[in-house]
PDB file of C-alpha atoms in Angstrom:
ATOM      1  CA  UNK A   1       0.000   0.000   0.000  1.00  0.00           C
ATOM      2  CA  UNK A   2       1.170   3.460  -0.764  1.00  0.00           C
ATOM      3  CA  UNK A   3       2.156   5.783   2.030  1.00  0.00           C
ATOM      4  CA  UNK A   4       3.882   9.085   2.559  1.00  0.00           C
ATOM      5  CA  UNK A   5       6.089  10.051   5.483  1.00  0.00           C
ATOM      6  CA  UNK A   6       7.065  13.614   6.199  1.00  0.00           C
ATOM      7  CA  UNK A   7       9.862  13.889   8.725  1.00  0.00           C
ATOM      8  CA  UNK A   8       9.415  16.789  11.088  1.00  0.00           C
ATOM      9  CA  UNK A   9       5.986  18.198  11.778  1.00  0.00           C
ATOM     10  CA  UNK A  10       7.583  21.586  12.497  1.00  0.00           C
ATOM     11  CA  UNK A  11      10.663  23.086  10.876  1.00  0.00           C
ATOM     12  CA  UNK A  12      12.169  26.490  11.675  1.00  0.00           C
ATOM     13  CA  UNK A  13      14.693  28.277   9.499  1.00  0.00           C
ATOM     14  CA  UNK A  14      16.149  31.746   9.496  1.00  0.00           C
ATOM     15  CA  UNK A  15      15.241  34.136   6.731  1.00  0.00           C
ATOM     16  CA  UNK A  16      17.739  33.625   3.910  1.00  0.00           C
ATOM     17  CA  UNK A  17      18.657  30.098   5.002  1.00  0.00           C
ATOM     18  CA  UNK A  18      18.136  26.891   3.075  1.00  0.00           C
ATOM     19  CA  UNK A  19      14.739  25.257   3.356  1.00  0.00           C
ATOM     20  CA  UNK A  20      14.687  21.458   3.344  1.00  0.00           C
ATOM     21  CA  UNK A  21      11.439  19.591   3.912  1.00  0.00           C
ATOM     22  CA  UNK A  22      11.658  15.825   3.805  1.00  0.00           C
ATOM     23  CA  UNK A  23       9.282  13.393   2.179  1.00  0.00           C
ATOM     24  CA  UNK A  24       9.632   9.659   1.763  1.00  0.00           C
ATOM     25  CA  UNK A  25       7.102   7.505   0.013  1.00  0.00           C
ATOM     26  CA  UNK A  26       6.311   3.909  -0.580  1.00  0.00           C
ATOM     27  CA  UNK A  27       4.715   2.821  -3.787  1.00  0.00           C
ATOM     28  CA  UNK A  28       4.366  -0.442  -5.631  1.00  0.00           C
ATOM     29  CA  UNK A  29       4.182   1.338  -8.962  1.00  0.00           C
ATOM     30  CA  UNK A  30       6.156   4.234 -10.412  1.00  0.00           C
ATOM     31  CA  UNK A  31       4.876   7.101  -8.322  1.00  0.00           C
ATOM     32  CA  UNK A  32       3.418  10.420  -9.181  1.00  0.00           C
ATOM     33  CA  UNK A  33       4.531  12.813  -6.457  1.00  0.00           C
ATOM     34  CA  UNK A  34       3.309  16.236  -5.444  1.00  0.00           C
ATOM     35  CA  UNK A  35       4.099  19.027  -3.028  1.00  0.00           C
ATOM     36  CA  UNK A  36       1.313  21.330  -1.931  1.00  0.00           C
ATOM     37  CA  UNK A  37       1.436  24.418   0.285  1.00  0.00           C
ATOM     38  CA  UNK A  38      -1.346  25.579   2.577  1.00  0.00           C
ATOM     39  CA  UNK A  39      -1.336  29.129   3.895  1.00  0.00           C
ATOM     40  CA  UNK A  40      -3.421  29.924   6.967  1.00  0.00           C
ATOM     41  CA  UNK A  41      -7.141  29.800   6.298  1.00  0.00           C
ATOM     42  CA  UNK A  42      -6.642  28.877   2.672  1.00  0.00           C
ATOM     43  CA  UNK A  43      -6.868  25.812   0.490  1.00  0.00           C
ATOM     44  CA  UNK A  44      -3.934  23.862  -0.853  1.00  0.00           C
ATOM     45  CA  UNK A  45      -1.885  25.157  -3.746  1.00  0.00           C
ATOM     46  CA  UNK A  46       0.302  22.990  -5.933  1.00  0.00           C
ATOM     47  CA  UNK A  47       3.989  23.844  -5.660  1.00  0.00           C
ATOM     48  CA  UNK A  48       5.325  21.200  -8.019  1.00  0.00           C
ATOM     49  CA  UNK A  49       4.830  17.657  -9.217  1.00  0.00           C
ATOM     50  CA  UNK A  50       6.850  14.774 -10.547  1.00  0.00           C
ATOM     51  CA  UNK A  51       5.288  12.522 -13.144  1.00  0.00           C
ATOM     52  CA  UNK A  52       7.962  11.222 -15.492  1.00  0.00           C
ATOM     53  CA  UNK A  53      11.187  12.460 -17.015  1.00  0.00           C
ATOM     54  CA  UNK A  54      13.579  14.829 -15.306  1.00  0.00           C
ATOM     55  CA  UNK A  55      13.997  13.946 -11.664  1.00  0.00           C
ATOM     56  CA  UNK A  56      14.723  17.508 -10.562  1.00  0.00           C
ATOM     57  CA  UNK A  57      11.456  19.376 -10.648  1.00  0.00           C
ATOM     58  CA  UNK A  58      11.173  23.122 -10.366  1.00  0.00           C
ATOM     59  CA  UNK A  59       8.057  24.689  -8.983  1.00  0.00           C
ATOM     60  CA  UNK A  60       6.641  28.022  -8.045  1.00  0.00           C
ATOM     61  CA  UNK A  61       8.093  30.514  -5.576  1.00  0.00           C
ATOM     62  CA  UNK A  62      11.648  29.211  -6.054  1.00  0.00           C
ATOM     63  CA  UNK A  63      10.983  25.713  -4.717  1.00  0.00           C
ATOM     64  CA  UNK A  64      12.302  22.553  -6.248  1.00  0.00           C
ATOM     65  CA  UNK A  65      12.283  18.853  -5.426  1.00  0.00           C
ATOM     66  CA  UNK A  66      14.306  15.894  -6.545  1.00  0.00           C
ATOM     67  CA  UNK A  67      12.838  12.447  -7.108  1.00  0.00           C
ATOM     68  CA  UNK A  68      15.306   9.824  -5.897  1.00  0.00           C
ATOM     69  CA  UNK A  69      14.010   6.378  -6.631  1.00  0.00           C
ATOM     70  CA  UNK A  70      16.809   4.580  -4.813  1.00  0.00           C
ATOM     71  CA  UNK A  71      16.031   6.505  -1.642  1.00  0.00           C
ATOM     72  CA  UNK A  72      12.241   6.628  -2.223  1.00  0.00           C
ATOM     73  CA  UNK A  73      12.438  10.313  -1.442  1.00  0.00           C
ATOM     74  CA  UNK A  74      11.051  13.526  -2.837  1.00  0.00           C
ATOM     75  CA  UNK A  75      12.497  16.257  -0.616  1.00  0.00           C
ATOM     76  CA  UNK A  76      11.501  19.873  -1.130  1.00  0.00           C
ATOM     77  CA  UNK A  77      14.141  22.590  -1.092  1.00  0.00           C
ATOM     78  CA  UNK A  78      14.497  26.322  -1.509  1.00  0.00           C
ATOM     79  CA  UNK A  79      17.906  28.002  -1.414  1.00  0.00           C
ATOM     80  CA  UNK A  80      16.834  31.056   0.543  1.00  0.00           C
ATOM     81  CA  UNK A  81      13.813  31.239   2.833  1.00  0.00           C
ATOM     82  CA  UNK A  82      11.531  34.228   2.780  1.00  0.00           C
ATOM     83  CA  UNK A  83       9.102  35.271   5.470  1.00  0.00           C
ATOM     84  CA  UNK A  84       6.254  34.641   3.053  1.00  0.00           C
ATOM     85  CA  UNK A  85       7.221  30.944   2.888  1.00  0.00           C
ATOM     86  CA  UNK A  86       5.783  30.370   6.356  1.00  0.00           C
ATOM     87  CA  UNK A  87       3.008  27.864   5.782  1.00  0.00           C
ATOM     88  CA  UNK A  88       2.202  24.179   6.003  1.00  0.00           C
ATOM     89  CA  UNK A  89       3.593  21.918   3.326  1.00  0.00           C
ATOM     90  CA  UNK A  90       2.131  18.598   2.253  1.00  0.00           C
ATOM     91  CA  UNK A  91       3.734  15.853   0.233  1.00  0.00           C
ATOM     92  CA  UNK A  92       1.396  13.528  -1.648  1.00  0.00           C
ATOM     93  CA  UNK A  93       1.613  10.419  -3.797  1.00  0.00           C
ATOM     94  CA  UNK A  94      -0.996   9.185  -6.203  1.00  0.00           C
ATOM     95  CA  UNK A  95      -2.450   5.879  -5.060  1.00  0.00           C
ATOM     96  CA  UNK A  96      -1.727   3.107  -7.517  1.00  0.00           C
ATOM     97  CA  UNK A  97      -1.003   5.683 -10.155  1.00  0.00           C
ATOM     98  CA  UNK A  98      -4.525   7.043  -9.960  1.00  0.00           C
ATOM     99  CA  UNK A  99      -5.981  10.418  -9.137  1.00  0.00           C
ATOM    100  CA  UNK A 100      -6.539   9.375  -5.508  1.00  0.00           C
ATOM    101  CA  UNK A 101      -3.910  11.202  -3.519  1.00  0.00           C
ATOM    102  CA  UNK A 102      -2.382  10.008  -0.282  1.00  0.00           C
ATOM    103  CA  UNK A 103      -1.125  12.946   1.715  1.00  0.00           C
ATOM    104  CA  UNK A 104       1.573  13.116   4.322  1.00  0.00           C
ATOM    105  CA  UNK A 105       0.830  14.604   7.717  1.00  0.00           C
ATOM    106  CA  UNK A 106       2.293  17.948   6.772  1.00  0.00           C
ATOM    107  CA  UNK A 107       5.269  20.047   7.874  1.00  0.00           C
ATOM    108  CA  UNK A 108       4.706  23.496   9.297  1.00  0.00           C
ATOM    109  CA  UNK A 109       7.496  25.826   8.224  1.00  0.00           C
ATOM    110  CA  UNK A 110       8.364  28.780  10.406  1.00  0.00           C
ATOM    111  CA  UNK A 111      10.707  31.468   9.080  1.00  0.00           C
ATOM    112  CA  UNK A 112      12.583  33.466  11.671  1.00  0.00           C
ATOM    113  CA  UNK A 113      13.586  37.066  11.077  1.00  0.00           C
TER     114      UNK A 113
ATOM    115  CA  UNK B   1      -7.491  32.322  -6.025  1.00  0.00           C
ATOM    116  CA  UNK B   2      -7.757  28.812  -7.497  1.00  0.00           C
ATOM    117  CA  UNK B   3     -11.108  29.418  -9.185  1.00  0.00           C
ATOM    118  CA  UNK B   4     -12.799  26.748  -7.064  1.00  0.00           C
ATOM    119  CA  UNK B   5     -15.509  28.089  -4.792  1.00  0.00           C
ATOM    120  CA  UNK B   6     -16.984  26.458  -1.735  1.00  0.00           C
ATOM    121  CA  UNK B   7     -19.954  27.463   0.360  1.00  0.00           C
ATOM    122  CA  UNK B   8     -20.478  27.997   3.164  1.00  0.00           C
ATOM    123  CA  UNK B   9     -17.107  28.961   4.652  1.00  0.00           C
ATOM    124  CA  UNK B  10     -18.154  27.984   8.136  1.00  0.00           C
ATOM    125  CA  UNK B  11     -20.895  25.735   9.398  1.00  0.00           C
ATOM    126  CA  UNK B  12     -21.818  25.083  13.008  1.00  0.00           C
ATOM    127  CA  UNK B  13     -24.396  22.436  13.749  1.00  0.00           C
ATOM    128  CA  UNK B  14     -25.401  19.866  16.337  1.00  0.00           C
ATOM    129  CA  UNK B  15     -24.906  16.138  16.557  1.00  0.00           C
ATOM    130  CA  UNK B  16     -27.458  14.130  14.621  1.00  0.00           C
ATOM    131  CA  UNK B  17     -28.063  16.858  12.083  1.00  0.00           C
ATOM    132  CA  UNK B  18     -27.548  16.822   8.325  1.00  0.00           C
ATOM    133  CA  UNK B  19     -25.642  19.414   6.283  1.00  0.00           C
ATOM    134  CA  UNK B  20     -24.822  20.023   2.654  1.00  0.00           C
ATOM    135  CA  UNK B  21     -21.553  21.472   1.430  1.00  0.00           C
ATOM    136  CA  UNK B  22     -21.376  22.954  -2.018  1.00  0.00           C
ATOM    137  CA  UNK B  23     -18.527  23.190  -4.500  1.00  0.00           C
ATOM    138  CA  UNK B  24     -18.242  24.936  -7.842  1.00  0.00           C
ATOM    139  CA  UNK B  25     -15.242  23.754  -9.865  1.00  0.00           C
ATOM    140  CA  UNK B  26     -13.043  25.900 -12.066  1.00  0.00           C
ATOM    141  CA  UNK B  27     -14.593  26.763 -15.369  1.00  0.00           C
ATOM    142  CA  UNK B  28     -14.088  23.852 -17.749  1.00  0.00           C
ATOM    143  CA  UNK B  29     -12.971  21.323 -15.138  1.00  0.00           C
ATOM    144  CA  UNK B  30     -14.857  18.042 -15.304  1.00  0.00           C
ATOM    145  CA  UNK B  31     -13.451  16.300 -12.234  1.00  0.00           C
ATOM    146  CA  UNK B  32     -14.371  17.153  -8.669  1.00  0.00           C
ATOM    147  CA  UNK B  33     -12.728  15.682  -5.586  1.00  0.00           C
ATOM    148  CA  UNK B  34     -13.707  15.912  -1.933  1.00  0.00           C
ATOM    149  CA  UNK B  35     -11.212  15.762   0.935  1.00  0.00           C
ATOM    150  CA  UNK B  36     -11.515  15.894   4.706  1.00  0.00           C
ATOM    151  CA  UNK B  37      -8.804  17.503   6.824  1.00  0.00           C
ATOM    152  CA  UNK B  38      -8.885  16.823  10.556  1.00  0.00           C
ATOM    153  CA  UNK B  39      -6.327  16.890  13.323  1.00  0.00           C
ATOM    154  CA  UNK B  40      -6.789  13.164  13.938  1.00  0.00           C
ATOM    155  CA  UNK B  41      -6.764  11.841  10.392  1.00  0.00           C
ATOM    156  CA  UNK B  42      -4.889  14.483   8.446  1.00  0.00           C
ATOM    157  CA  UNK B  43      -5.911  15.103   4.864  1.00  0.00           C
ATOM    158  CA  UNK B  44      -7.939  12.237   3.423  1.00  0.00           C
ATOM    159  CA  UNK B  45      -9.485  11.655   0.030  1.00  0.00           C
ATOM    160  CA  UNK B  46     -13.225  11.035   0.246  1.00  0.00           C
ATOM    161  CA  UNK B  47     -14.738  10.737  -3.203  1.00  0.00           C
ATOM    162  CA  UNK B  48     -14.323  11.814  -6.801  1.00  0.00           C
ATOM    163  CA  UNK B  49     -16.725  12.600  -9.631  1.00  0.00           C
ATOM    164  CA  UNK B  50     -16.051  13.006 -13.284  1.00  0.00           C
ATOM    165  CA  UNK B  51     -18.622  14.634 -15.552  1.00  0.00           C
ATOM    166  CA  UNK B  52     -21.473  13.652 -13.275  1.00  0.00           C
ATOM    167  CA  UNK B  53     -20.402  10.099 -12.517  1.00  0.00           C
ATOM    168  CA  UNK B  54     -18.810   8.761  -9.376  1.00  0.00           C
ATOM    169  CA  UNK B  55     -15.373   7.448 -10.261  1.00  0.00           C
ATOM    170  CA  UNK B  56     -13.560   6.703  -7.037  1.00  0.00           C
ATOM    171  CA  UNK B  57     -14.228   6.344  -3.355  1.00  0.00           C
ATOM    172  CA  UNK B  58     -11.781   6.767  -0.547  1.00  0.00           C
ATOM    173  CA  UNK B  59     -12.340   6.806   3.178  1.00  0.00           C
ATOM    174  CA  UNK B  60     -15.890   8.070   2.978  1.00  0.00           C
ATOM    175  CA  UNK B  61     -18.351   7.049   5.667  1.00  0.00           C
ATOM    176  CA  UNK B  62     -21.713   5.566   4.743  1.00  0.00           C
ATOM    177  CA  UNK B  63     -23.355   8.566   6.425  1.00  0.00           C
ATOM    178  CA  UNK B  64     -21.747  10.769   3.787  1.00  0.00           C
ATOM    179  CA  UNK B  65     -22.783  11.010   0.172  1.00  0.00           C
ATOM    180  CA  UNK B  66     -22.028  13.253  -2.753  1.00  0.00           C
ATOM    181  CA  UNK B  67     -23.185  14.030  -6.240  1.00  0.00           C
ATOM    182  CA  UNK B  68     -22.154  16.103  -9.222  1.00  0.00           C
ATOM    183  CA  UNK B  69     -24.862  17.906 -11.120  1.00  0.00           C
ATOM    184  CA  UNK B  70     -25.176  18.551 -14.886  1.00  0.00           C
ATOM    185  CA  UNK B  71     -23.713  22.029 -14.439  1.00  0.00           C
ATOM    186  CA  UNK B  72     -20.712  20.256 -12.812  1.00  0.00           C
ATOM    187  CA  UNK B  73     -21.101  21.713  -9.359  1.00  0.00           C
ATOM    188  CA  UNK B  74     -20.960  19.171  -6.583  1.00  0.00           C
ATOM    189  CA  UNK B  75     -22.508  18.727  -3.174  1.00  0.00           C
ATOM    190  CA  UNK B  76     -21.290  16.692  -0.241  1.00  0.00           C
ATOM    191  CA  UNK B  77     -24.031  15.597   2.133  1.00  0.00           C
ATOM    192  CA  UNK B  78     -23.160  14.683   5.699  1.00  0.00           C
ATOM    193  CA  UNK B  79     -25.863  13.123   7.860  1.00  0.00           C
ATOM    194  CA  UNK B  80     -26.271  11.862  11.413  1.00  0.00           C
ATOM    195  CA  UNK B  81     -23.388  14.099  12.312  1.00  0.00           C
ATOM    196  CA  UNK B  82     -21.040  13.156  15.119  1.00  0.00           C
ATOM    197  CA  UNK B  83     -18.508  15.237  17.036  1.00  0.00           C
ATOM    198  CA  UNK B  84     -15.740  13.501  15.133  1.00  0.00           C
ATOM    199  CA  UNK B  85     -17.026  14.845  11.839  1.00  0.00           C
ATOM    200  CA  UNK B  86     -15.787  18.291  12.782  1.00  0.00           C
ATOM    201  CA  UNK B  87     -13.168  19.073  10.179  1.00  0.00           C
ATOM    202  CA  UNK B  88     -12.210  21.177   7.212  1.00  0.00           C
ATOM    203  CA  UNK B  89     -13.750  19.847   4.003  1.00  0.00           C
ATOM    204  CA  UNK B  90     -12.014  20.695   0.759  1.00  0.00           C
ATOM    205  CA  UNK B  91     -13.215  20.413  -2.745  1.00  0.00           C
ATOM    206  CA  UNK B  92     -10.744  20.268  -5.623  1.00  0.00           C
ATOM    207  CA  UNK B  93     -11.198  20.188  -9.363  1.00  0.00           C
ATOM    208  CA  UNK B  94      -9.118  19.195 -12.356  1.00  0.00           C
ATOM    209  CA  UNK B  95      -9.673  19.399 -16.093  1.00  0.00           C
ATOM    210  CA  UNK B  96      -9.774  15.677 -16.758  1.00  0.00           C
ATOM    211  CA  UNK B  97      -9.405  12.346 -15.050  1.00  0.00           C
ATOM    212  CA  UNK B  98      -5.703  11.716 -15.313  1.00  0.00           C
ATOM    213  CA  UNK B  99      -3.561  11.031 -12.242  1.00  0.00           C
ATOM    214  CA  UNK B 100      -1.088  13.709 -13.189  1.00  0.00           C
ATOM    215  CA  UNK B 101      -3.697  16.403 -13.641  1.00  0.00           C
ATOM    216  CA  UNK B 102      -3.170  19.240 -11.231  1.00  0.00           C
ATOM    217  CA  UNK B 103      -5.923  19.381  -8.650  1.00  0.00           C
ATOM    218  CA  UNK B 104      -6.979  22.903  -7.754  1.00  0.00           C
ATOM    219  CA  UNK B 105      -8.285  23.242  -4.228  1.00  0.00           C
ATOM    220  CA  UNK B 106     -11.012  25.496  -2.934  1.00  0.00           C
ATOM    221  CA  UNK B 107     -10.703  27.424   0.339  1.00  0.00           C
ATOM    222  CA  UNK B 108     -12.645  24.793   2.268  1.00  0.00           C
ATOM    223  CA  UNK B 109     -15.681  24.622   4.510  1.00  0.00           C
ATOM    224  CA  UNK B 110     -15.003  24.416   8.219  1.00  0.00           C
ATOM    225  CA  UNK B 111     -17.605  22.206   9.873  1.00  0.00           C
ATOM    226  CA  UNK B 112     -18.037  22.309  13.631  1.00  0.00           C
ATOM    227  CA  UNK B 113     -20.337  19.751  15.214  1.00  0.00           C
ATOM    228  CA  UNK B 114     -21.385  20.596  18.784  1.00  0.00           C
TER     229      UNK B 114
END
């Protein structure tokens, strides 16, 4: 069965520092992987997705993620954190290659001035 | 703004009651998805409709039902409400049915059951 694990329910970084949010997945089929961001009192917004092809995926707001099959990981990074990046981030995998998403438990990112 | 609208934004009701949540997808999107977000269970897929037909079910309780109308808006009906049904309910839409289609999420309806 597919699952998603996000290490660290809360992550704090200083403004300008590297952001690294971890996501590991399990999937019996080639996975489709997604990162979503949720700002307070808002719905989820897609940051980026991996389907096929290039394993380094660039998304919006300067975020990127690398699909590493050998490590079953899809970690999200951003070189320099901005105060506006403070939000909750969700990693998701498509179940059995379908449109049913399985979400991780989320990581709340705090950016310190 | 994703283009997906949900009403109402907040709903407070009592145990045993029935409520209806409404979702209007983005213009042109044929697929509608419903999710529940709670502190206990996290974000869970409930059900999906494509062009009026139910296509997939997730962890949806028998007390819950949904439908998608000819104009493509969707409603999620929750009945015999329990305290544990208190959660944020999201609707999402996508253009087609494919697993790699981007799902666009609405702002959610916060349901509080007292």
